[in-house]
Amino acid sequence: MKKKVKVKGALQSYLRWPLFLSLLLIIMDIGINLADKKAGMMMNGFVVVYIIIAMALYFFKRPGILGDIVRFAADYGQVQKQLLKDMALPYGVLDCQGRLLWGNNEFLEVVGDEKLAKKNISKIFPEITDAVLPVDVQDQVIHLTKGNFAYRILLRKITANSFFDDQGWDIAEEGNGDDSNSLIGMYIYDETEIKSLARLNQDQKMITGLLYIDNYEEALESIDEVRRSLLVALVDRKINKYMQSIDAIVKKMEKDKYIFVFKFKYLAQLQNNKFNLLEEVRTINIGNEMSVTISIGLGVNTESYQAGYEYARAAIDLALGRGGDQAVVKDGDKISYYGGKSIQLEKSTRVKARVKAHALKEFVEAKDKVVIMGHAIGDVDSFGAAIGIYRIAKTLNKKAHIVINEVTTSVRPLMTRFINNPDYEDDMFLKSEQAIGIVDNNTLLVVVDVNRPSYTECKELLGLTRTIVILDHHRQTGEAIENAVLSYIEPYASSSCEMVAEILQYIGDGLRLKQVEADAMYAGVMIDTNNFLTKTGVRTFEAAAFLRRSGADVTRIRKAFRSDMDEYKAKAEAISATEVYMEHYALTVCNGAGLSSPTVLAAQVANELLNITNIRASFVFTEFNDKIYLSARSIDEVNVQLIMERLGGGGHMSVAGAQFTGCTLSEAVYNLKTTLSGMKKEGEL
C-alpha cells in the first residue's frame, strides 16, 4: 500500500485559513441581512462565490502546492547533502562494527585510504577498537595522533526507528538487537595547534629549585687553608656553568645554599642526564680528602610560584633526610629520586645530637606519659632504641610504655630479662589494643627506627596525639609521618641505638643506664652493623664505648644471639640454594616454615652471602604472616635502597628491604629480576 504524503503542523493550518474566514463572512452576512434585506441578498451571493473559490483552492490546488513543497524539500535536501559533503569539519558515518559507510570530503582527506576504512576504521586509527565504540553510552571521546597531527575523535551513537527500511538498505542481518537500527557518527577535531600551544605554554612555566652543599664545612676542613677559596670557586663555577646550560637564573643565598629558576622544558633534559651535576661536583678534587656533595630539590607543576617554592623546600628536606648527594623532584604527590649512590659520611660534630636531646627532654617533661613504638615485627635495634627512650622517661619521672606486638626470636632473649623484673613495671610492654586505650593529647609518642606510618607497630596511635617525636636512621621516602614536633633522622648513623646512646649523654647527670638496658642497646648497634662491619664510624664506636661503660657485656650478648639447630639448618639450606643472577647478585629463598622469626633469619642469610667473592648485593626472600619479605644487603658497590624503593620498600644504601602482598613467591622473585635488569639497562647499577 502506497503511503500518502500528509501535511501537518503550521502548514496545514495555513492552507485551511480561507475556510476559517468563510465562517466570519457568514456571520457578517447574517448581520447585513438583518439590517437591510436588499444589501443582504447581494452579500449572500458574494459569500457563496467566496466559499466555492476557497474550497476549490483548498481541494484542487492542494496537490500542486504539496508537489511544490516536495520539490523544494528535495532541492533543500540536495543543498543539505552538498553542505554536509563540503563541511570544513571532518564527519563520517560508521556501522556498529566500525566500518565506514560514508564520509565527507574533509573526512576522506584525513582518512586517506577510503577502501581500507570501509573494511574497518581501526585500519586507519588503531586506537579505535571494538572496545571503544559506543555501545552502552551515546558518546565516546578518544585522543590520538596520526602522522604529525593530533586529533580528538568524537564517536556518537545514532539510533532511528525503521531507519534502514525507509532507505531501502538491507543490512539488518549484520546487526543484533537495537544495533540493526544504529549508526555511529564520527567527528574529527584537529587539536594539533591547541596541543602545540598548550605544550609551549607548559614549557615556558618556571620551576623553582634549591641546591644545598651537603658537607661544606667538612670538605673545607679536609684541605689546606690556602686552597679552600679555590675549592669554593670550583664548586661555584661547576654550578653556574651547569645552570647556564639550562638557561637558569641562579642566586647564592648563603655560603652553601643556592636558589635557581628555569623553564619547564629543560626538566626532561635534567632527568635524562640523571642530574649529572651531582657527579660533576663530586669529582672536584684539588687535594681535598672528602668529596663535595650536593642535594637538589625541585617543585614541579604548581599553580603559583609560592607553592613551587614550598614544594622545592619539601623536596630538598627529603633529599637531605635521605642522606644528601641526590636530587628530588616533587610533582604533587609524585616524588622522583635521582642519584644518592655515594655513602653518607658521618658528621664529626655532635651539636645536632645535643640540640635534639634538649628538645626531647623538654617534650618529655611537658607530658604526663610517654609511649614508645618501633616498626612492625620489631628487631633488636628497634627494641634497644625503645629501651633507651624508656630510660629517659623514667629518669624524668614519667610513666612510660613500649608498644610491641610480635616478639621475634632475636628480641625474646633481651625482652625476657625485663619481664617479671622487679625494677620494671608489669605494664612496661603493651599490645596495640592496650596502647590505643591510653594514648591521648597529653601523651608523648616517640617513634624509633622507622619513619614510614605504614611500617609502624601501631599506625592508629599516630592520629591519637599531636606530640610525635621521630628518631630514625633510615632514609626518608615519600611516605612520611606528618606533624611531628621533633624529627631526628640521620641516615649516616649506623643504628637507632647509636643515635639514642648519643642523646642519653646529653639528658643530664641523673641518668644512669642499667646493665640490662645497656645490653639491649649495645646488641642493637652490634646487629645493625653486622658486628661492626657495616656503616660504622667514629661516632658508632663512641656510642659503643658509652654503652660498655654503662655495663654492656659483649659475651653475654653473643650467647643470647646464638641460633638453634632448626634455624641453622634453614640458613644452610637457603645458602646452598642461592642463585647468582647477572654474575654479581645473589638471590635465594629462606624457608621460614616452623620458625618464629624467619625475617631475622633472612637478614642473617643476606649478610652471609656478601662473604662470597664477586657478589655485589644479596637478596633473600621469606614468607611470613601472608606476606613476602625481601632482605637486601650490599657492601659498597650497589645502593640496594634504590632497588628496594622501586619495589615499594626502602632502607639504607647497604641495608634495605621490601614487602610484597597479593603475589606468589615466584612472582616476587621475577619482579626483583626484572627490576635489576631494567636498572642495569638504565645505567643505575
XYZ file of C-alpha atoms in Angstrom, residues 4 43 83 97 101 108 130 140 159 166 194 204 272 326 332 446 494 527 536 556 596 630:
22
model
C 0.279 9.320 1.147
C -23.855 39.855 0.223
C 26.779 21.437 2.525
C 31.133 -2.827 13.626
C 29.660 3.846 5.299
C 38.174 11.289 3.432
C 35.688 -2.546 19.118
C 32.905 8.264 23.279
C 19.514 5.343 16.616
C 12.827 3.540 4.873
C 45.916 23.650 20.551
C 57.502 28.289 29.431
C 67.530 12.226 31.181
C 70.832 13.335 45.314
C 52.205 16.895 43.534
C 58.136 8.502 70.318
C 74.718 3.004 61.940
C 73.217 -6.441 64.994
C 80.451 2.035 61.300
C 76.530 -12.188 77.419
C 59.155 -17.933 64.806
C 62.741 -9.298 50.981
